[in-house]
mmCIF file of C-alpha atoms in Angstrom:
data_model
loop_
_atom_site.group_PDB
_atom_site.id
_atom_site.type_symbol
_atom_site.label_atom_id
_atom_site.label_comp_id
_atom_site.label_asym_id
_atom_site.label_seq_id
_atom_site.Cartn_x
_atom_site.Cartn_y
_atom_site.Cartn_z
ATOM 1 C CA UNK A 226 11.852 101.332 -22.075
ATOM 2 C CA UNK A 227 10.648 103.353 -25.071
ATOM 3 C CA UNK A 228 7.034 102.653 -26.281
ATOM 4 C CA UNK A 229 7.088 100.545 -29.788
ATOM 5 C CA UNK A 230 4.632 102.197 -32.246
ATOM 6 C CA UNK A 231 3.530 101.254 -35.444
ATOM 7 C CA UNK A 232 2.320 103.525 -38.017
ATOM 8 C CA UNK A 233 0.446 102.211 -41.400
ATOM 9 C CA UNK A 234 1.625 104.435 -44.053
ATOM 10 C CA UNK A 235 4.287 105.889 -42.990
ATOM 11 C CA UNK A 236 6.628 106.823 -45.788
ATOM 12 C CA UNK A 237 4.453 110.433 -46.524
ATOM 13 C CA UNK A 238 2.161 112.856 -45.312
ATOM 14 C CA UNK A 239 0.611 112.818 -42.124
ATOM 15 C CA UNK A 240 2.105 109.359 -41.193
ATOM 16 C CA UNK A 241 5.638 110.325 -41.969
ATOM 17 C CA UNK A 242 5.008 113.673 -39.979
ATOM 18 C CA UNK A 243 3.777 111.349 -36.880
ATOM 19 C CA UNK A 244 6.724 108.994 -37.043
ATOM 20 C CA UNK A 245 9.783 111.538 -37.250
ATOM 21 C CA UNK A 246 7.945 113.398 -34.062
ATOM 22 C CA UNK A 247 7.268 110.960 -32.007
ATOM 23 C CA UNK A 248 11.455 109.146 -33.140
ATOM 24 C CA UNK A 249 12.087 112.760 -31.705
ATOM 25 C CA UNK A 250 10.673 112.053 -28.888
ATOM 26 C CA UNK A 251 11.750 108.860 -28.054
ATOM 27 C CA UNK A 252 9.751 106.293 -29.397
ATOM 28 C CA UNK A 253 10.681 103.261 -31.244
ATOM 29 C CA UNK A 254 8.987 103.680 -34.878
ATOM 30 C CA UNK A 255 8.097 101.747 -37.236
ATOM 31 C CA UNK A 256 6.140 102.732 -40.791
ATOM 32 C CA UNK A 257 4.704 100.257 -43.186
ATOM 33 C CA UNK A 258 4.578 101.379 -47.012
ATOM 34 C CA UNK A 259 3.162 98.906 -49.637
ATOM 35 C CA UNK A 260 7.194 99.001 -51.413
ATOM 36 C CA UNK A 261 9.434 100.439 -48.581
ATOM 37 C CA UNK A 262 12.400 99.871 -50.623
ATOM 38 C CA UNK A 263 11.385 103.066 -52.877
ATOM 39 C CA UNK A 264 11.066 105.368 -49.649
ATOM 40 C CA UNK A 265 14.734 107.094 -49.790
ATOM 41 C CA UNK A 266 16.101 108.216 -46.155
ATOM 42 C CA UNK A 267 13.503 106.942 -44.023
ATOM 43 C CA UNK A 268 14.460 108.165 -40.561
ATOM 44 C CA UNK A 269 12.585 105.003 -39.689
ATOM 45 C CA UNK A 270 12.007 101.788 -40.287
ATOM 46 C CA UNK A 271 9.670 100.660 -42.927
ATOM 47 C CA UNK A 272 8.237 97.077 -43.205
ATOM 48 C CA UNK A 273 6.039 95.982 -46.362
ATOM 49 C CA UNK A 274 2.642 95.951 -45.751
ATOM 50 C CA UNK A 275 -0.464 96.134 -47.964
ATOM 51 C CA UNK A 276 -3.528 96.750 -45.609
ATOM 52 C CA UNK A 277 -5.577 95.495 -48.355
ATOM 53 C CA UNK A 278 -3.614 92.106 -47.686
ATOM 54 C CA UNK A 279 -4.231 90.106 -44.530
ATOM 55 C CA UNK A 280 -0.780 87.958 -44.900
ATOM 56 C CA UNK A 281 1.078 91.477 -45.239
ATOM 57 C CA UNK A 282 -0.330 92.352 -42.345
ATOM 58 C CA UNK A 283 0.579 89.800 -39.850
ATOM 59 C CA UNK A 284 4.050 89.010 -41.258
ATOM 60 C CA UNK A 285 5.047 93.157 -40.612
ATOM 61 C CA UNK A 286 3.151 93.148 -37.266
ATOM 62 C CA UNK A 287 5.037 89.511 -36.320
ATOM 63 C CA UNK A 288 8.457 91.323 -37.774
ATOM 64 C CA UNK A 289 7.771 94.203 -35.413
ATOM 65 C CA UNK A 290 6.995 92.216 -32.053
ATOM 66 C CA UNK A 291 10.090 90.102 -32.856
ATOM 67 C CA UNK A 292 12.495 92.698 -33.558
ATOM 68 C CA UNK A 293 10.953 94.358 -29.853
ATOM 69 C CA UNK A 294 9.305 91.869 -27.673
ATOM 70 C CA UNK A 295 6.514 94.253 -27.708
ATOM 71 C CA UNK A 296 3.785 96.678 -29.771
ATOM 72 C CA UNK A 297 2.378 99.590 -27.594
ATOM 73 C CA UNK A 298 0.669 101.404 -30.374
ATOM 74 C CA UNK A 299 -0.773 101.313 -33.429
ATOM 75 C CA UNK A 300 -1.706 104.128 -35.481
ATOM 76 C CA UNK A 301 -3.768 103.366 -38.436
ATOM 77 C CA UNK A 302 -3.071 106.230 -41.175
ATOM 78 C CA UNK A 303 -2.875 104.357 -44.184
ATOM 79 C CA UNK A 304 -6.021 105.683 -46.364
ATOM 80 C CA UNK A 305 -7.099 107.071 -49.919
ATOM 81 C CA UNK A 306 -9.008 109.516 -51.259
ATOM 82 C CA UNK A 307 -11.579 109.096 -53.675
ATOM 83 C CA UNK A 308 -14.243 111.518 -55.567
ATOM 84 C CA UNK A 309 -16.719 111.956 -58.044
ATOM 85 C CA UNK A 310 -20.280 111.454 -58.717
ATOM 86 C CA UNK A 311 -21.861 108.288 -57.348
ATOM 87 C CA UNK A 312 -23.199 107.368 -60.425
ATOM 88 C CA UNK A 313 -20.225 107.630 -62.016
ATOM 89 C CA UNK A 314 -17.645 106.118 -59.711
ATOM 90 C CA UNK A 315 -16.922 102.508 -60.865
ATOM 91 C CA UNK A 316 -18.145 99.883 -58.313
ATOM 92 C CA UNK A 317 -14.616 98.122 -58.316
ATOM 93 C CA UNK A 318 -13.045 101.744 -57.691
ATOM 94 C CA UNK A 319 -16.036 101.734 -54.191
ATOM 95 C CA UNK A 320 -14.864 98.223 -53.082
ATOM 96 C CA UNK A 321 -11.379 99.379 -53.044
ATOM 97 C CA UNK A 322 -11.318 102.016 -51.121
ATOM 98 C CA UNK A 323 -13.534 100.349 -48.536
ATOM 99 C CA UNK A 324 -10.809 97.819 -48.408
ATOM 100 C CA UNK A 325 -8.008 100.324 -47.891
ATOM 101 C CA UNK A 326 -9.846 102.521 -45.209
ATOM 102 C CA UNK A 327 -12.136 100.321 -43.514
ATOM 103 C CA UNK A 328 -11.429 96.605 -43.678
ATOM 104 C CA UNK A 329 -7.531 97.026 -43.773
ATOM 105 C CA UNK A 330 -7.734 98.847 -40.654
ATOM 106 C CA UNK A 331 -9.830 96.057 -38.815
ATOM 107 C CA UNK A 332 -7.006 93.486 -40.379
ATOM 108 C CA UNK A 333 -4.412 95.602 -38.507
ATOM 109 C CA UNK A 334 -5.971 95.332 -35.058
ATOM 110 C CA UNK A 335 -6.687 92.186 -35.634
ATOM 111 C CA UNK A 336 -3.210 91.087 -35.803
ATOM 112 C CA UNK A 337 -2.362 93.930 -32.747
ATOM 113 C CA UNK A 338 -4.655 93.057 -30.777
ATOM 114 C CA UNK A 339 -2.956 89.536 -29.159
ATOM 115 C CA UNK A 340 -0.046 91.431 -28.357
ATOM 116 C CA UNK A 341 -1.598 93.786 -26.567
ATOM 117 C CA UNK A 342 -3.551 91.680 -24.325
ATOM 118 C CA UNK A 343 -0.914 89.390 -23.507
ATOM 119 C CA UNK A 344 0.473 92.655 -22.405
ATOM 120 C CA UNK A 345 -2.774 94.137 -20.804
ATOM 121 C CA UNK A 346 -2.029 97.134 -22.334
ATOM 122 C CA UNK A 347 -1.709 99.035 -25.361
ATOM 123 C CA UNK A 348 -2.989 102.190 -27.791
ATOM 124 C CA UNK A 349 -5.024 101.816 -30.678
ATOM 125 C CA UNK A 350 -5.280 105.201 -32.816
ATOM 126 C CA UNK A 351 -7.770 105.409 -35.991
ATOM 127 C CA UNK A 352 -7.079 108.621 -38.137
ATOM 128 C CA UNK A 353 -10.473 108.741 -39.945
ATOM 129 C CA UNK A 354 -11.628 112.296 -41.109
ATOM 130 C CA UNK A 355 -14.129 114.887 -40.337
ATOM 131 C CA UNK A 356 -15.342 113.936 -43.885
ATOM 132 C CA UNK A 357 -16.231 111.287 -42.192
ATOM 133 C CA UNK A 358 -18.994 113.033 -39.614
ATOM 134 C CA UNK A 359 -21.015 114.199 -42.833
ATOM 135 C CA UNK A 360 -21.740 113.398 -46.576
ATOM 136 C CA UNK A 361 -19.557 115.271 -48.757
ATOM 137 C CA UNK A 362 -20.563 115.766 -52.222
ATOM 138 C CA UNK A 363 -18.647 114.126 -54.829
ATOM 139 C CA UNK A 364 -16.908 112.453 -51.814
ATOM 140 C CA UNK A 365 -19.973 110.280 -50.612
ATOM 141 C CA UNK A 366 -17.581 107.004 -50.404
ATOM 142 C CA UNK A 367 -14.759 108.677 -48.759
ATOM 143 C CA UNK A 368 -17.291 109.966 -45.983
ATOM 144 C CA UNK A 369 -18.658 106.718 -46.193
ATOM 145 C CA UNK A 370 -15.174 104.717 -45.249
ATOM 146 C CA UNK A 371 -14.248 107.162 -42.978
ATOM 147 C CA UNK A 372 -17.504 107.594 -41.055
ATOM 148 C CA UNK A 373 -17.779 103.665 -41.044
ATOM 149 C CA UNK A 374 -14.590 103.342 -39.199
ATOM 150 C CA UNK A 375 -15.566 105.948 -36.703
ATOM 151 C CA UNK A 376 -18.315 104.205 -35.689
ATOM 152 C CA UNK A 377 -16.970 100.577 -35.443
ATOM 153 C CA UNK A 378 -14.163 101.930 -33.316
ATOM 154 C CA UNK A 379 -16.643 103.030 -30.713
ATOM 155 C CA UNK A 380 -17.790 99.434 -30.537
ATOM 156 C CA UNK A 381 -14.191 97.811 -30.727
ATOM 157 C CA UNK A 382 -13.257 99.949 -27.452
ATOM 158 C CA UNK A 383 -15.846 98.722 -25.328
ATOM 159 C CA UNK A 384 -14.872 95.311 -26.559
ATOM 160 C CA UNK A 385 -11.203 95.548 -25.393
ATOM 161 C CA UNK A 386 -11.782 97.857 -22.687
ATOM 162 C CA UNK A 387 -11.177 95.305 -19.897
ATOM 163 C CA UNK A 388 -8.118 94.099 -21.514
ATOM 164 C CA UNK A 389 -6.196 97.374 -20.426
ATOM 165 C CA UNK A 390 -6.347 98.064 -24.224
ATOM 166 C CA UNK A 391 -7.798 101.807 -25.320
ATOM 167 C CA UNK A 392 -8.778 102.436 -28.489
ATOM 168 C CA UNK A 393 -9.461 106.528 -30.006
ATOM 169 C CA UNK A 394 -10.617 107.995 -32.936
ATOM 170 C CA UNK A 395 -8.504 111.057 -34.359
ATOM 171 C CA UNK A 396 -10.766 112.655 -37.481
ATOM 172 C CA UNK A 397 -8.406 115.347 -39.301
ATOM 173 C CA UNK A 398 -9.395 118.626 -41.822
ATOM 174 C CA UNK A 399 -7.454 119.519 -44.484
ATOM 175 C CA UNK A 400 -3.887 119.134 -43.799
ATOM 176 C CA UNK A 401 -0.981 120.319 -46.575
ATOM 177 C CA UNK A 402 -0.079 116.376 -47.696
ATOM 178 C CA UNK A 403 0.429 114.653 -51.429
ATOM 179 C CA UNK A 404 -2.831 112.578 -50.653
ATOM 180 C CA UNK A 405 -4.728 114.200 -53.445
ATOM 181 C CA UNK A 406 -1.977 112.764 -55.918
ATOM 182 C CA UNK A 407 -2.990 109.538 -54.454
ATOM 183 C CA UNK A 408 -7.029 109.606 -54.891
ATOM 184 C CA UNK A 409 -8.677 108.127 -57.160
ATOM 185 C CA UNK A 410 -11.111 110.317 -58.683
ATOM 186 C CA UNK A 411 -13.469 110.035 -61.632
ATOM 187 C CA UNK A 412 -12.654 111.917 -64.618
ATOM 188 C CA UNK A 413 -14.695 115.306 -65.439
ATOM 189 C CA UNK A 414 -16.497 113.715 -68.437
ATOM 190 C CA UNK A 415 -17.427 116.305 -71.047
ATOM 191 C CA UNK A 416 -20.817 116.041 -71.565
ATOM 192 C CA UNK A 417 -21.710 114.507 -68.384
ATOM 193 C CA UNK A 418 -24.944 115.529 -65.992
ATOM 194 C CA UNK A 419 -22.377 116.435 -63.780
ATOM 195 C CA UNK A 420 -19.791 117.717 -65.797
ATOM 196 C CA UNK A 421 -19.996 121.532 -64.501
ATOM 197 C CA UNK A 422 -20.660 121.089 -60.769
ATOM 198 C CA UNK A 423 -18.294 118.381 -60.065
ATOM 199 C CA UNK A 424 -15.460 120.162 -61.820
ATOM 200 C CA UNK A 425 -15.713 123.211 -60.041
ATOM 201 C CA UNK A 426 -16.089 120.894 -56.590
ATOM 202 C CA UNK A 427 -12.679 118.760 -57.429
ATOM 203 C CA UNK A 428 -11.131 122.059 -58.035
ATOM 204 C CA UNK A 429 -12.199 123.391 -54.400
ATOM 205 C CA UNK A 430 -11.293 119.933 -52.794
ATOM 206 C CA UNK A 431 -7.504 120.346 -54.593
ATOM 207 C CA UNK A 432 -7.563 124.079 -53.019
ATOM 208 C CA UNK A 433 -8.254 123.236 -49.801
ATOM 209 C CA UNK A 434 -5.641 120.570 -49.496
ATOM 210 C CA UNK A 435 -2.710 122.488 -50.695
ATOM 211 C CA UNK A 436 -3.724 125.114 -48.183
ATOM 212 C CA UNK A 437 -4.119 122.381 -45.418
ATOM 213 C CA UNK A 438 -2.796 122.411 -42.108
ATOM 214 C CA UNK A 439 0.758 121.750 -41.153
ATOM 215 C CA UNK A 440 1.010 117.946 -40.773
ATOM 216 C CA UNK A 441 3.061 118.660 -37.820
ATOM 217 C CA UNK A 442 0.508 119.976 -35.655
ATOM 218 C CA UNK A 443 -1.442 116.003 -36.210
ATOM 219 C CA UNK A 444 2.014 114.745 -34.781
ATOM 220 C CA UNK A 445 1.383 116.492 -31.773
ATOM 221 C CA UNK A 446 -2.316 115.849 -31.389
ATOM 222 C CA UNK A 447 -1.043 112.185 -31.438
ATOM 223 C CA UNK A 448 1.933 112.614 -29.244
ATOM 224 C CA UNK A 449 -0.225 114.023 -26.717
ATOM 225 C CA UNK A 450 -2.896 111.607 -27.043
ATOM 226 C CA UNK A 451 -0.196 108.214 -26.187
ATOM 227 C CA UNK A 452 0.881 110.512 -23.256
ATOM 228 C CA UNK A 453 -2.872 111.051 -22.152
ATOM 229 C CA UNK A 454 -4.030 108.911 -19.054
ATOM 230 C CA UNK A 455 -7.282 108.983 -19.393
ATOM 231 C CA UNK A 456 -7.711 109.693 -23.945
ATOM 232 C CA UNK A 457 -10.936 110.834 -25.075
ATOM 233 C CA UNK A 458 -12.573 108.536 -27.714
ATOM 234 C CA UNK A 459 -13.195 110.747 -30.712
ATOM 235 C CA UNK A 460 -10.700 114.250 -31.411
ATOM 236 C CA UNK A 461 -11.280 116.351 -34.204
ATOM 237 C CA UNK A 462 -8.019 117.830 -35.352
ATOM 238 C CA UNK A 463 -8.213 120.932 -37.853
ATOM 239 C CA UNK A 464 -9.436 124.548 -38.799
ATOM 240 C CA UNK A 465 -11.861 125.741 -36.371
ATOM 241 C CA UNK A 466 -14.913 125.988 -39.181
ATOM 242 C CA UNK A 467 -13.953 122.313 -39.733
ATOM 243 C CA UNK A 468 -14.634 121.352 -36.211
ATOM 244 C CA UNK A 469 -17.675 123.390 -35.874
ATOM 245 C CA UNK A 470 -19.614 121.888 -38.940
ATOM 246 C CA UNK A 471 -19.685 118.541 -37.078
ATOM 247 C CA UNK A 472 -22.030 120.912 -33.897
ATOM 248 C CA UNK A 473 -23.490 122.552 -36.274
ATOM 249 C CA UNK A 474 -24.874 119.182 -38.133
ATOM 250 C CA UNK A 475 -25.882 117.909 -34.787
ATOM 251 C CA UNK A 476 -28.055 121.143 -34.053
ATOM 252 C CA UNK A 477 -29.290 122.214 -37.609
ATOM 253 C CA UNK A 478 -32.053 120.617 -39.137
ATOM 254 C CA UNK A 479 -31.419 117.961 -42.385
ATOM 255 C CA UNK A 480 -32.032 120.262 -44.885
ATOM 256 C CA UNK A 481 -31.005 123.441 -43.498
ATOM 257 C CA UNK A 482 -27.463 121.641 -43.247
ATOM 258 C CA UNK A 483 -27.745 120.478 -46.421
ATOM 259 C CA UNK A 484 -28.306 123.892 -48.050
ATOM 260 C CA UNK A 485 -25.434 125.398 -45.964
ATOM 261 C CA UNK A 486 -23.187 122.566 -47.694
ATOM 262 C CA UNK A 487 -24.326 123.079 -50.943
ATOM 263 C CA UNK A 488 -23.865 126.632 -50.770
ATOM 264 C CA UNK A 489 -20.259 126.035 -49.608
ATOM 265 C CA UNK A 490 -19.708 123.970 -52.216
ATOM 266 C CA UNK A 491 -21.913 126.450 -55.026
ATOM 267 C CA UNK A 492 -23.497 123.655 -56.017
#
């Protein structure tokens, strides 16, 4: 019997990359998109599903079990980006992407998890960020959202543990996706305290993106993680300087790392 997988925005990017691999592989996929019935030649199935909206949740994750007496994992990709100045960000803008990349993601195992236990078994997979191991300038709430579900996902494995339920964190770099056309990021206000650093920043974010990694080579970081007896709890998945900022933060002192960023960032 082929595993059942669901995969929280999967119509683009790094979720749509997962989802045709692992259909390639044998899997039975399904992709959530906020309004499926705009995703054109989805090699997959797509159910509605706002993770900002608890009801849209559980009706998709009900649909799914239904349709296939079973749900083995669930990959939480849906996210956003966001950037700009803290002071500048609007508070409503904070709250929303805290929704999308934090709470929605609880929502979703929430509904998974009774499944899974009546099962005794199943795969929980948060894609978080390396952003998320470190404060980012001008991207202090994404790190925030991301870093937030790193940690509570160390917690919600021990919880589950013992119902033959694992649960991993998978924290990618830059990859080559459209989720910069997604963000929502302050405007460069003329004028503005921050008008010449952050500019220069949102320009170096946008650079990095479009010269990302594959999005295939997260598909196979995940297919090789379901297929993994024993899975680690936390993978890092990117450029090798990427990786080793997260040692180098642990060994470096506050401020030391703090200059190195800034000086990455010619700030």
């Amino acid at each position: 019997m082929s595993k059942v997988v669901l995969i929280t925005g999967g119509s683009s990017g790094i979720g749509k990359a997962i989802g045709v691999y692992l259909l390639s592989k044998g899997f039975t996929v399904y992709g959530t998109s906020r309004n499926p019935e705009r995703i054109a030649n989805s090699v997959f199935p797509l159910r509605a599903m706002d993770v900002r909206n608890a009801a849209s949740i559980q009706e998709a994750v009900t649909q799914i079990i239904q349709a296939t007496g079973r749900l083995d994992v669930v990959i939480n990709n849906a996210g956003v980006g966001i950037t700009g100045p803290l002071e500048e960000i609007p508070t409503a803008e904070i709250k929303n992407n805290f929704e999308t990349n934090f709470f929605g993601p609880i929502e979703v195992i929430k509904a998974a998890l009774p499944q899974m236990r009546t099962q005794q078994s199943g795969l929980i997979i948060n894609i978080t960020s390396i952003a998320g191991y470190m404060g980012l300038p001008y991207r202090g709430v994404y790190s925030a959202s991301k870093g937030a579900l790193e940690i509570v996902t160390e917690a919600i494995s021990m919880e589950v543990k013992h119902f033959g339920i694992k649960v991993v964190n998978v924290a990618p770099g830059d990859f080559a996706t459209n989720i910069a056309a997604g963000r929502y990021h302050s405007p460069v206000i003329n004028g503005s305290a921050y008008e010449l650093p952050y500019g220069n920043t949102l320009k170096q974010m946008d650079e990095h993106v479009d010269s990302g990694s594959n999005p295939e080579e997260m598909a196979k970081a995940i297919y090789d993680i379901i297929n993994a007896k024993h899975p680690k709890l936390h993978y890092k998945i990117g450029f090798f300087m990427q990786k080793f900022s997260i040692v180098l933060k642990r060994i470096l002192p506050d401020r030391i790392y703090e200059s190195m960023l800034m000086n990455h960032y010619k700030l």
